[in-house]
XYZ file of C-alpha atoms in Angstrom:
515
model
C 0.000 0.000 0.000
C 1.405 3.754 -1.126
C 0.717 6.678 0.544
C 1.367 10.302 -0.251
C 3.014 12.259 2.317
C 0.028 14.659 2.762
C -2.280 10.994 4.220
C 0.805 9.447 5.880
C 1.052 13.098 8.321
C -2.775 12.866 8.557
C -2.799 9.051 9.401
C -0.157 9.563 11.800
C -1.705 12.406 13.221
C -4.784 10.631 13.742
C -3.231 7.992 15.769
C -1.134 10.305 18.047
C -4.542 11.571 19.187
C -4.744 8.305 21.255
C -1.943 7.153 21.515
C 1.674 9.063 22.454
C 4.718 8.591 20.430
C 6.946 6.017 22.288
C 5.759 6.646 25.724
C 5.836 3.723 28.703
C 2.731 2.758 30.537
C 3.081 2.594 33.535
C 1.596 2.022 37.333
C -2.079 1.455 37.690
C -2.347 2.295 34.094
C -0.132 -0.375 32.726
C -2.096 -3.178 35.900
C -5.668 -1.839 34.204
C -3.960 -2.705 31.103
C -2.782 -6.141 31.521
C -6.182 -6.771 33.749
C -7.770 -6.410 30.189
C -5.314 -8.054 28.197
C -6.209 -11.061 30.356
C -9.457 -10.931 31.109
C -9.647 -10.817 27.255
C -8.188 -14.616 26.847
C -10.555 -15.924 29.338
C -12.952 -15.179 26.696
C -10.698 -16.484 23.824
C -9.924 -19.318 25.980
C -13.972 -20.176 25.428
C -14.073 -19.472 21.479
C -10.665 -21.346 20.647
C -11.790 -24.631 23.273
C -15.107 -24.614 21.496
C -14.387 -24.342 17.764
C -11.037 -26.596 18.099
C -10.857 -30.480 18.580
C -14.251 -33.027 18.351
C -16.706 -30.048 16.805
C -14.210 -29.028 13.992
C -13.320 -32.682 12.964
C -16.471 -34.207 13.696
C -18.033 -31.235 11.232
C -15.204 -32.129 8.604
C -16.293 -35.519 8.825
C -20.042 -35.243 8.476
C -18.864 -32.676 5.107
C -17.575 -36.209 4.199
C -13.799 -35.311 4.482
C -10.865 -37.256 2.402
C -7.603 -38.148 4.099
C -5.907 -35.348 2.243
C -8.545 -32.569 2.882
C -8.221 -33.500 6.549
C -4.132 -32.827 5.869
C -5.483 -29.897 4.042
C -7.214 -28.431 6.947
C -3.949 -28.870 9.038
C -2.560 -27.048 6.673
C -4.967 -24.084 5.713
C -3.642 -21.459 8.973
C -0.071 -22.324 7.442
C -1.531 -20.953 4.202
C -3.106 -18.081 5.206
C 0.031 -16.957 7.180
C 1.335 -15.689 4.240
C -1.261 -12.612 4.395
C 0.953 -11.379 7.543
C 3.655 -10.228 4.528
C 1.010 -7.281 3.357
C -0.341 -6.612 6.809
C 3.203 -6.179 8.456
C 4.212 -4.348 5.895
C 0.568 -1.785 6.297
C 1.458 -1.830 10.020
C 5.048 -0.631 9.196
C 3.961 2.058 6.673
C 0.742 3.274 9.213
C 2.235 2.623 12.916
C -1.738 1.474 13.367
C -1.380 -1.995 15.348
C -4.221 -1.313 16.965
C -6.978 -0.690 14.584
C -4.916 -3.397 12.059
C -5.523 -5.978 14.855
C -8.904 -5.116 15.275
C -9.586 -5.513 11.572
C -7.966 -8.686 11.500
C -9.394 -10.422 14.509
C -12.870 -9.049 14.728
C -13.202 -10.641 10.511
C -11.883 -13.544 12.346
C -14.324 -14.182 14.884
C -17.232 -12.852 12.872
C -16.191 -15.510 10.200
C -17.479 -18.736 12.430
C -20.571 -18.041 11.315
C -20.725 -18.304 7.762
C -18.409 -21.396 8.787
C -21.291 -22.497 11.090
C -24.447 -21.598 8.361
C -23.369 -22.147 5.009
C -22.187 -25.408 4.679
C -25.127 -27.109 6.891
C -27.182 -24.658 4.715
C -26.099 -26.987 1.315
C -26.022 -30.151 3.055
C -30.062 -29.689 3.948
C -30.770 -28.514 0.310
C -28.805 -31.202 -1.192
C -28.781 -34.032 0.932
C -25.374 -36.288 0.016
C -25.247 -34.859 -2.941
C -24.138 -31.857 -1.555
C -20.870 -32.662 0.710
C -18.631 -32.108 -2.280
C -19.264 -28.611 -2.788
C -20.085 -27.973 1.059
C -16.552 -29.401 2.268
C -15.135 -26.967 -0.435
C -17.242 -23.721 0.955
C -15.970 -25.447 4.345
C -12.759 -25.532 3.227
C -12.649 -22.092 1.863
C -14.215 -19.993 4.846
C -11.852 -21.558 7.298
C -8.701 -20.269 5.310
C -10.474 -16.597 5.474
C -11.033 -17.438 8.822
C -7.206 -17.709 9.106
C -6.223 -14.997 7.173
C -7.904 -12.481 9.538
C -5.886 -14.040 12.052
C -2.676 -13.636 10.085
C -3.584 -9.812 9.332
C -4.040 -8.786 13.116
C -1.720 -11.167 14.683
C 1.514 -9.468 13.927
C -0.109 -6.214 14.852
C -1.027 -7.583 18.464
C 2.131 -9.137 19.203
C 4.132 -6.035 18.359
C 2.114 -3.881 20.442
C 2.125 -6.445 23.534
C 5.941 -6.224 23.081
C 5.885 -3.094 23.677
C 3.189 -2.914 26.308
C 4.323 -5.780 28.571
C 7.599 -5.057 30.678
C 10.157 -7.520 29.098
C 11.471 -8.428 32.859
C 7.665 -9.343 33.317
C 7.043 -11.107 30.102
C 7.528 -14.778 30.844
C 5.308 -14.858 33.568
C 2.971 -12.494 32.774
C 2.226 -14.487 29.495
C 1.925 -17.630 31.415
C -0.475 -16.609 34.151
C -2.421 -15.275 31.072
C -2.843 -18.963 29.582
C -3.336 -20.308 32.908
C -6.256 -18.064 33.240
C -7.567 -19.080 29.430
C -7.050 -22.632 30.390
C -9.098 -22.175 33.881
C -11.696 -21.596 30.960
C -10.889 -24.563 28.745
C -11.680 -27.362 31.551
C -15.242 -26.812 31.645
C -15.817 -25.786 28.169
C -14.490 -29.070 26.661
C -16.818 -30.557 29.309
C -20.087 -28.796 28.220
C -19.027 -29.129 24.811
C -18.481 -33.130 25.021
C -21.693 -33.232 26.654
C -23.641 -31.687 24.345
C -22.246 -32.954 21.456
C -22.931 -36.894 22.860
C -26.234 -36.287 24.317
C -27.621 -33.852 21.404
C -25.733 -34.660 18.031
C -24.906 -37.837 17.456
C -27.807 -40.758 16.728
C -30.389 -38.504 14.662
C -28.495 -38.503 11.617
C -26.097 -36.058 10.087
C -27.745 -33.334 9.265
C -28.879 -32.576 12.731
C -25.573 -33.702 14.263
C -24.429 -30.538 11.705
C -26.475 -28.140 12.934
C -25.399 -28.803 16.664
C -21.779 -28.008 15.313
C -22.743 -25.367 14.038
C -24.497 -24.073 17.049
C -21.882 -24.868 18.828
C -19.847 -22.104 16.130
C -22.068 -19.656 16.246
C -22.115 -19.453 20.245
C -18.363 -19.412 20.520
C -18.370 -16.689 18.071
C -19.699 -14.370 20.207
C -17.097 -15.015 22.987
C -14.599 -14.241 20.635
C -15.873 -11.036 19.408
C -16.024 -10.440 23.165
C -12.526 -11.549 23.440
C -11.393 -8.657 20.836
C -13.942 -5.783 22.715
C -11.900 -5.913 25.858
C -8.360 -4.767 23.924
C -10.616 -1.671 23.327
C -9.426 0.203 26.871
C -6.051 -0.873 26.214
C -3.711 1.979 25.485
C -2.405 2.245 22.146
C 1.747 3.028 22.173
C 2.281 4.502 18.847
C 4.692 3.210 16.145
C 6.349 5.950 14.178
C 5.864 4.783 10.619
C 8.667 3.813 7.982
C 8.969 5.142 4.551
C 10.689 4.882 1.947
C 14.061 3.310 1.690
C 13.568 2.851 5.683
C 10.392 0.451 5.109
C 12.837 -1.524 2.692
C 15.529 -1.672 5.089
C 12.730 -2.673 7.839
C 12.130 -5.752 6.167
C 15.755 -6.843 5.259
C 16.285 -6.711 8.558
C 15.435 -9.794 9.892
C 16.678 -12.031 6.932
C 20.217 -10.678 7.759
C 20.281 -11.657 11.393
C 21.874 -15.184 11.489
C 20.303 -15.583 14.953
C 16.913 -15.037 13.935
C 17.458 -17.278 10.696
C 18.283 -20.525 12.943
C 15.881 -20.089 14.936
C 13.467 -19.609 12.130
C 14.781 -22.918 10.946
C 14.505 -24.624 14.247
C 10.375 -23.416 14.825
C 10.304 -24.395 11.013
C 11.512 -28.276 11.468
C 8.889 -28.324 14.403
C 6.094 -27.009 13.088
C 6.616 -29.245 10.259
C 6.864 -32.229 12.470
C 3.970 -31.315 14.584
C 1.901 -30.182 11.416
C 1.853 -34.160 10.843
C -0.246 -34.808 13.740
C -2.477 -31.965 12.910
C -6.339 -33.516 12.833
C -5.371 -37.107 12.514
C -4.196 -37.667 16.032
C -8.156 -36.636 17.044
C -9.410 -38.947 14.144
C -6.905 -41.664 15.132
C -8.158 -41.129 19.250
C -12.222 -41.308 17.463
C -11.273 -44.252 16.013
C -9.749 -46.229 18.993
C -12.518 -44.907 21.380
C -15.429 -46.104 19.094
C -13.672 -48.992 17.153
C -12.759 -49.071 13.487
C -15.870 -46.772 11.947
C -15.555 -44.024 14.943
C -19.016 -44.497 15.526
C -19.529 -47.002 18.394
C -21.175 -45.928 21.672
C -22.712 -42.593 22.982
C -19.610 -41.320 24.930
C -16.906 -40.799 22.022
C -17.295 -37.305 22.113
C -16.657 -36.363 25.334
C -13.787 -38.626 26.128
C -12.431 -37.587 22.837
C -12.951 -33.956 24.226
C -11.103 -35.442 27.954
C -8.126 -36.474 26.141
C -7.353 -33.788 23.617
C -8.222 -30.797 25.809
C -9.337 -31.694 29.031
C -5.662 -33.561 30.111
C -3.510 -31.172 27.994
C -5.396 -28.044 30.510
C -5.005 -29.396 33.114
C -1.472 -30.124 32.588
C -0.797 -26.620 31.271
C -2.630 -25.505 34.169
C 0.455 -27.328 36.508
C 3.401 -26.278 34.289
C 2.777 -22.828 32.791
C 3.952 -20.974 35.745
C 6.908 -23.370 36.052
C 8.070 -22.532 32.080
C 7.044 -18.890 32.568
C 9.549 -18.353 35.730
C 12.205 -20.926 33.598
C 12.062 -18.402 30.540
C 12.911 -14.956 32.903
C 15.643 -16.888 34.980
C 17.027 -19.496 33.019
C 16.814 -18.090 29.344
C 14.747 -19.346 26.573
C 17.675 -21.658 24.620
C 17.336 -24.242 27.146
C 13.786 -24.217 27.403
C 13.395 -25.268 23.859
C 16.294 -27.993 24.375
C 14.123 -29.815 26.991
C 11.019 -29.562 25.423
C 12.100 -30.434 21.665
C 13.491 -33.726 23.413
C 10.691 -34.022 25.836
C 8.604 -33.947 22.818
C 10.479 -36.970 20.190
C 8.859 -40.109 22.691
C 5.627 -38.508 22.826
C 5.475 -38.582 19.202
C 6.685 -42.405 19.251
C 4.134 -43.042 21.976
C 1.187 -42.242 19.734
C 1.726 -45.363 17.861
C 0.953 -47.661 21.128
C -2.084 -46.089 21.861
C -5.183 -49.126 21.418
C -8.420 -49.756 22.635
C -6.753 -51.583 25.790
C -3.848 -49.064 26.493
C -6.267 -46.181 25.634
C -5.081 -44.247 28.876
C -1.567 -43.527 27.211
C -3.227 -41.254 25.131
C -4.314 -39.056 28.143
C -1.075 -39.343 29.157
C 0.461 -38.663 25.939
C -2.164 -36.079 25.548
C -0.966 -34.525 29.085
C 2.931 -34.496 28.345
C 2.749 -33.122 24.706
C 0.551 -30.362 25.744
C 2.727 -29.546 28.664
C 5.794 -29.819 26.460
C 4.526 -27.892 23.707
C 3.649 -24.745 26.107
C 7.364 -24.671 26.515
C 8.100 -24.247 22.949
C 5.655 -21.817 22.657
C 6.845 -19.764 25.465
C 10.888 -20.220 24.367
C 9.268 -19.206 20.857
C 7.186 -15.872 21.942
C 9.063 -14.545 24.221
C 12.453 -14.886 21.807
C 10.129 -13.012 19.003
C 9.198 -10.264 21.048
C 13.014 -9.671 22.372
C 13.638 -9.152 18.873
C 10.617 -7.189 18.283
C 11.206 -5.026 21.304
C 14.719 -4.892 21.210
C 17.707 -4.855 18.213
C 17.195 -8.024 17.057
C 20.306 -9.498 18.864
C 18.923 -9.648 22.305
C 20.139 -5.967 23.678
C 17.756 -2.973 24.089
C 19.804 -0.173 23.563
C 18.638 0.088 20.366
C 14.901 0.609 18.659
C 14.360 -2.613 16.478
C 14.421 -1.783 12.613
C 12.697 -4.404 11.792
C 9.087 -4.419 14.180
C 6.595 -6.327 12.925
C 9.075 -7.366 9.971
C 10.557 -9.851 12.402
C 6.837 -11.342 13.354
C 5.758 -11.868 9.967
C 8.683 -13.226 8.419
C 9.071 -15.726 11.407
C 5.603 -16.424 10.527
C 5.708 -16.968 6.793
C 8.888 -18.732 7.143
C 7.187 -21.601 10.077
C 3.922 -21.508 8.663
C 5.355 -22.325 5.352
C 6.504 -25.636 6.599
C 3.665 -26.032 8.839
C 1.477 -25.953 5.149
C 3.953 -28.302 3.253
C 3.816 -30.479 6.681
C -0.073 -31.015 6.405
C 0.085 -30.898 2.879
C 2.496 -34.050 3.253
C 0.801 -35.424 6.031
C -2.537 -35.149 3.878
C -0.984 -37.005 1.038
C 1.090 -39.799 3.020
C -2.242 -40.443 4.802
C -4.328 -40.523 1.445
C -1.867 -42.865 -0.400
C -1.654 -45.111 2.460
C -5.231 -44.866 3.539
C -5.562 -49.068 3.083
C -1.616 -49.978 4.457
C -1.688 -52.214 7.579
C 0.968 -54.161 9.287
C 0.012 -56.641 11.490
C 1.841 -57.216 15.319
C 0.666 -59.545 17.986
C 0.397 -56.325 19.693
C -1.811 -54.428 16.999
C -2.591 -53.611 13.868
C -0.094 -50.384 12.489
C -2.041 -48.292 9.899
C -0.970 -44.948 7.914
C -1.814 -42.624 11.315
C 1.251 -44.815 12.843
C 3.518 -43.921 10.363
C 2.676 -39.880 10.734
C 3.492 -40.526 14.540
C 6.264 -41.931 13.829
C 8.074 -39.389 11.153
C 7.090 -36.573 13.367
C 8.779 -38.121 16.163
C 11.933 -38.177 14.029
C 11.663 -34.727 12.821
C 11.099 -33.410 16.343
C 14.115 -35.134 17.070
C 16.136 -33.110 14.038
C 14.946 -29.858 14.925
C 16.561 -30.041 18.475
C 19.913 -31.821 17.169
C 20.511 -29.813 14.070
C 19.190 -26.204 14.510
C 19.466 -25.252 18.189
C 23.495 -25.945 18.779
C 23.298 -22.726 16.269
C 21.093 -20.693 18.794
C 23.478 -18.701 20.789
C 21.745 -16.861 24.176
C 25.204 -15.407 26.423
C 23.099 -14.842 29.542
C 21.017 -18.194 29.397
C 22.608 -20.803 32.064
C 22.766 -23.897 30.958
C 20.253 -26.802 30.285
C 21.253 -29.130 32.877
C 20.386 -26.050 35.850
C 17.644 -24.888 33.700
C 16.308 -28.519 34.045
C 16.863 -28.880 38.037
C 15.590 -25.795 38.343
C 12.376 -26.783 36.800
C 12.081 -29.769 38.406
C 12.373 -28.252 42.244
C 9.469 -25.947 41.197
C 7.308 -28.787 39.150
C 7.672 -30.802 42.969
C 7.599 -27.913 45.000
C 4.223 -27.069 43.215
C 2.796 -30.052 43.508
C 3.726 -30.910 47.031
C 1.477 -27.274 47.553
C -1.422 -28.901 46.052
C -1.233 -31.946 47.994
C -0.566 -30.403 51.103
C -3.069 -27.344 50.841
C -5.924 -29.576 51.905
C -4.444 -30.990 55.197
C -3.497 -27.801 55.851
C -7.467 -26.416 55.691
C -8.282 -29.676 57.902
C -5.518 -28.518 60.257
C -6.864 -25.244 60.292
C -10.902 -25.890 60.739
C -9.608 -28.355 63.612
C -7.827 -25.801 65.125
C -10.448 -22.828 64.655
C -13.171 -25.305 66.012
C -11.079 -26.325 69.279
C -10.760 -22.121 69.902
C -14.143 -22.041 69.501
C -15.049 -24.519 71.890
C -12.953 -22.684 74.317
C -14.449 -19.695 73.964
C -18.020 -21.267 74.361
C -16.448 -22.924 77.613
C-alpha cells in the first residue's frame, strides 16, 4: 500500500490523538492494562476450546472429508500466514497496530458463522449430494477465517511487546494462559456433553447443525474476546517510509540468529503439522472402534483427552516454564522440550483400545511440552521485536513487525507443506496395515512416527546454532524446573491438610471460647 506524504502526516496524526509517540505505561495504568489483556483470553480461551478439537473434525467428517482434505485443513492457517507479509508491511507504513488488529481479529471471529451456516445450509438442500461442494465452501471460509488471524496477529504481538515489561514477560504471558485454560476445563466438558447427548444418533444433518451451534455461540465469545483490547492503550509506532520500510524488512533475513531459529520453529512445526487432525481422528477411532461411531460417549472422552488432560497439565506447568524463561533463558527451554517432545510422538503409535489411557497421558505431556516451545518461541520473538534483534535494548528494532511476519511466513510455510504431506502420506496409504501380535499399524502410525523423528532433528541440528550469552545452561535450567514442578505439587497436595488442620484448630478455639 502507497501513501502520499500529505495521508501518511494525517494518518499519523490521527493515531497520536490516542496514543503518544513512544511513551511507557506505567503504574495502575499499565495493571488496568494487563487486567484487560487477560481478562480478554478468558474469553478467547472459550471461542478457541469450542471451535477446536471433536466439533471441527467431527463437522469435517459429516462434510464427508478425504484423508488429504483432513491434511489440508492442518494445513490451511499455514496458508493463510502468508497474508501477515502485506499486513506487516501496512502496520510498518501506518504505525496502526491497533486498529490493524482489530480488523484482523474481529473478521476472524465474525467468520465462524458463515463457517457455522453455510455449509449445513447446502447439506439440507442437497442431501449427500451436496458434501462435495459444502466441504469446499468449508474448506474455503476456514482459510479466510485464518487470514484475519494472520492480518491482526503481527499487529497484536508487536504492540504487547511493547506494552508488557520484558522483565515481566515470561510470567505475565503464562499466568495469562493459565487463566484461558481455567476456561478450557469446563468448556471441553459442556461441549463433550452436548455434542454426545444432542448430536450424534439422529443422523447427520442434525448432528451438523449442533456443530454449528456450537460455532455460532463461541463466536460471540470471541468477538467479546477482541472488545476488551478496546481500553487498552495504544503506544504509537512511528511509521517507515521509503528506503527505511525496505531496510525494515531486510532486517530480519540478515540476522543469522533469527534465521536458525526460524529454521529450528520451522523443522517443528513441520513435524507437529503431521499430527495436525489425525491424532483426534486416530483417538475417534480407537474410542469407538474401526468406523468411529460405536457408543454414545466418544465425544466427550475424545474432548477429555485432547483438551481436558492437555489443561489441566498446562494448568500445573505454565507458571513453572514462565519463571524458567525470565531466569534461566529461553535456549534451554526449547532444548528440553524439543526432546521431551520426540517419545511422545513415538508413543502415539501404542495407543489401542486396551492401552487407551496412554493417550491421556500422551495427551498430558505433549501439551505440557509444547507450552514450553511456545513460550521459548514468543518470548524470543518479542526480544527481537522489542529490542535490536540481537537480544540488547539499547537500540529501537528496525525491523518491528518485519521480524513477526517473516518468522511467521517462514514456520507456517513448513507447517502448510507439513499437512500438505501429512494429507498425502495419509491418502496414499489410507488401506496400508501391518500386522503385530500387539496391533494392527495403519498410515496414522507412520505420521506418529516421522514426526517423532523430525522433532528429534529440529533439536539436534538447529538449536546448537542458537546462541543466548546470559542463558545458564540446560542441565540447571532442568533442576531448576524440576524443584518448582515438585515444590508445586507438594502445595497442592498439602493445601488440603493444611485447611483440615486449620478448621480443627479454629473449632477447638471455639469450643474454648463457648467454655
Amino acid at each position: 500500500m502507497e501513501m502520499n506524504s500529505a495521508s501518511s502526516s494525517a494518518a499519523a496524526a490521527k493515531s497520536i490523538t490516542t496514543a503518544t509517540v513512544g511513551r511507557t505505561v506505567r503504574g495502575a495504568e499499565l495493571r488496568r492494562a494487563l487486567w484487560y489483556a487477560t481478562t480478554a483470553w478468558i474469553f478467547g480461551s472459550v471461542w478457541l476450546t469450542a471451535v477446536s478439537g471433536t466439533p471441527f473434525t467431527s463437522f469435517a467428517k459429516s462434510l464427508k472429508a478425504s484423508e488429504f482434505q483432513f491434511g489440508l485443513l492442518s494445513a490451511l492457517p499455514f496458508i493463510a500466514s502468508l497474508a501477515s507479509l502485506p499486513a506487516s508491511l501496512l502496520i510498518e507504513a501506518t504505525g496502526q497496530r491497533k486498529r490493524i488488529f482489530f480488523w484482523g481479529l474481529y473478521f476472524q471471529r465474525l467468520m465462524w458463522i458463515p463457517i457455522a451456516v453455510f455449509p449445513v445450509l447446502l447439506m439440507h438442500l442437497y442431501g449427500v449430494a451436496g458434501s462435495r461442494a459444502a466441504i469446499v465452501m468449508f474448506l474455503w471460509l476456514v482459510f479466510f477465517m485464518h487470514c484475519g488471524n494472520a492480518i491482526g496477529g503481527p499487529a497484536w504481538v508487536s504492540w504487547m511487546a511493547d506494552l508488557v515489561p520484558d522483565r515481566k514477560r515470561g510470567k505475565y504471558f503464562s499466568r495469562r494462559r493459565q487463566w484461558g485454560v481455567a476456561a478450557a476445563i469446563p468448556t471441553a466438558f459442556i461441549v463433550g456433553h452436548l455434542l454426545d447427548r444432542y448430536a450424534t444418533g439422529n443422523g447427520t444433518q442434525h448432528a451438523l447443525q449442533w456443530y454449528g451451534g456450537v460455532f455460532c455461540v463461541a463466536a460471540l465469545f470471541g468477538l467479546v474476546d477482541i472488545a476488551m483490547f478496546h481500553p487498552v492503550p495504544e503506544i504509537h509506532q512511528p511509521p517507515q517510509r521509503g528506503i527505511h520500510l525496505f531496510h525494515a524488512w531486510r532486517e530480519p533475513l540478515r540476522n543469522p540468529r533469527f534465521l536458525w531459529f526460524a529454521a529450528f520453529v520451522a523443522t517443528l512445526m513441520f513435524a507437529i503439522s503431521f499430527m495436525g487432525q489425525f491424532v483426534t481422528l486416530y483417538v475417534m477411532r480407537q474410542l469407538g472402534g474401526a468406523d468411529g461411531k460405536a457408543g454414545t460417549s466418544v465425544n466427550m472422552l475424545t474432548q477429555l483427552m485432547l483438551i481436558v488432560a492437555p489443561a489441566v497439565a498446562q494448568l500445573l506447568v505454565l507458571p513453572v516454564w514462565g519463571r524458567a524463561a525470565d531466569r534461566m533463558g529461553k535456549r534451554p527451554l526449547l532444548i528440553i522440550a524439543g526432546l521431551g517432545l520426540v517419545p511422545v510422538g513415538f508413543g502415539w503409535c501404542f495407543v489401542t483400545p486396551h492401552l487407551i489411557w496412554l493417550g491421556y497421558l500422551l495427551s498430558a505431556a505433549g501439551a505440557a511440552l509444547w507450552a514450553g516451545v511456545e513460550i521459548g518461541n514468543f518470548n524470543i520473538v518479542l526480544e527481537m521485536v522489542s529490542s535490536d534483534g540481537n537480544g540488547g535494548a539499547d537500540q529501537p528494532t528496525k525491523g518491528r513487525t518485519a521480524y513477526v511476519a517473516v518468522n511467521g511466513v517462514i514456520i507456517n510455510i513448513a507447517g502448510c507443506l507439513g499437512g500438505l504431506s501429512a494429507g498425502a502420506l495419509a491418502q496414499w496409504l489410507r488401506d496400508w496395515q501391518f500386522h503385530t501380535a500387539f496391533k494392527t499399524f495403519m498410515s496414522y502410525d507412520v505420521l506418529f512416527a516421522l514426526s517423532a523423528v523430525l522433532r528429534l532433528a529440529a533439536v539436534v541440528v538447529f538449536l546448537p546454532h542458537i546462541h543466548e550469552p546470559q542463558s545458564k545452561p540446560t542441565r540447571e535450567a532442568l533442576r531448576f524446573m524440576t524443584t518448582n514442578i515438585y515444590n508445586n505439587l507438594f502445595a497442592a497436595i498439602m493445601q488440603p491438610l493444611r485447611s483440615i488442620k486449620l478448621t480443627r484448630k479454629e473449632t477447638y478455639q471455639e469450643a474454648q471460647e463457648t467454655l
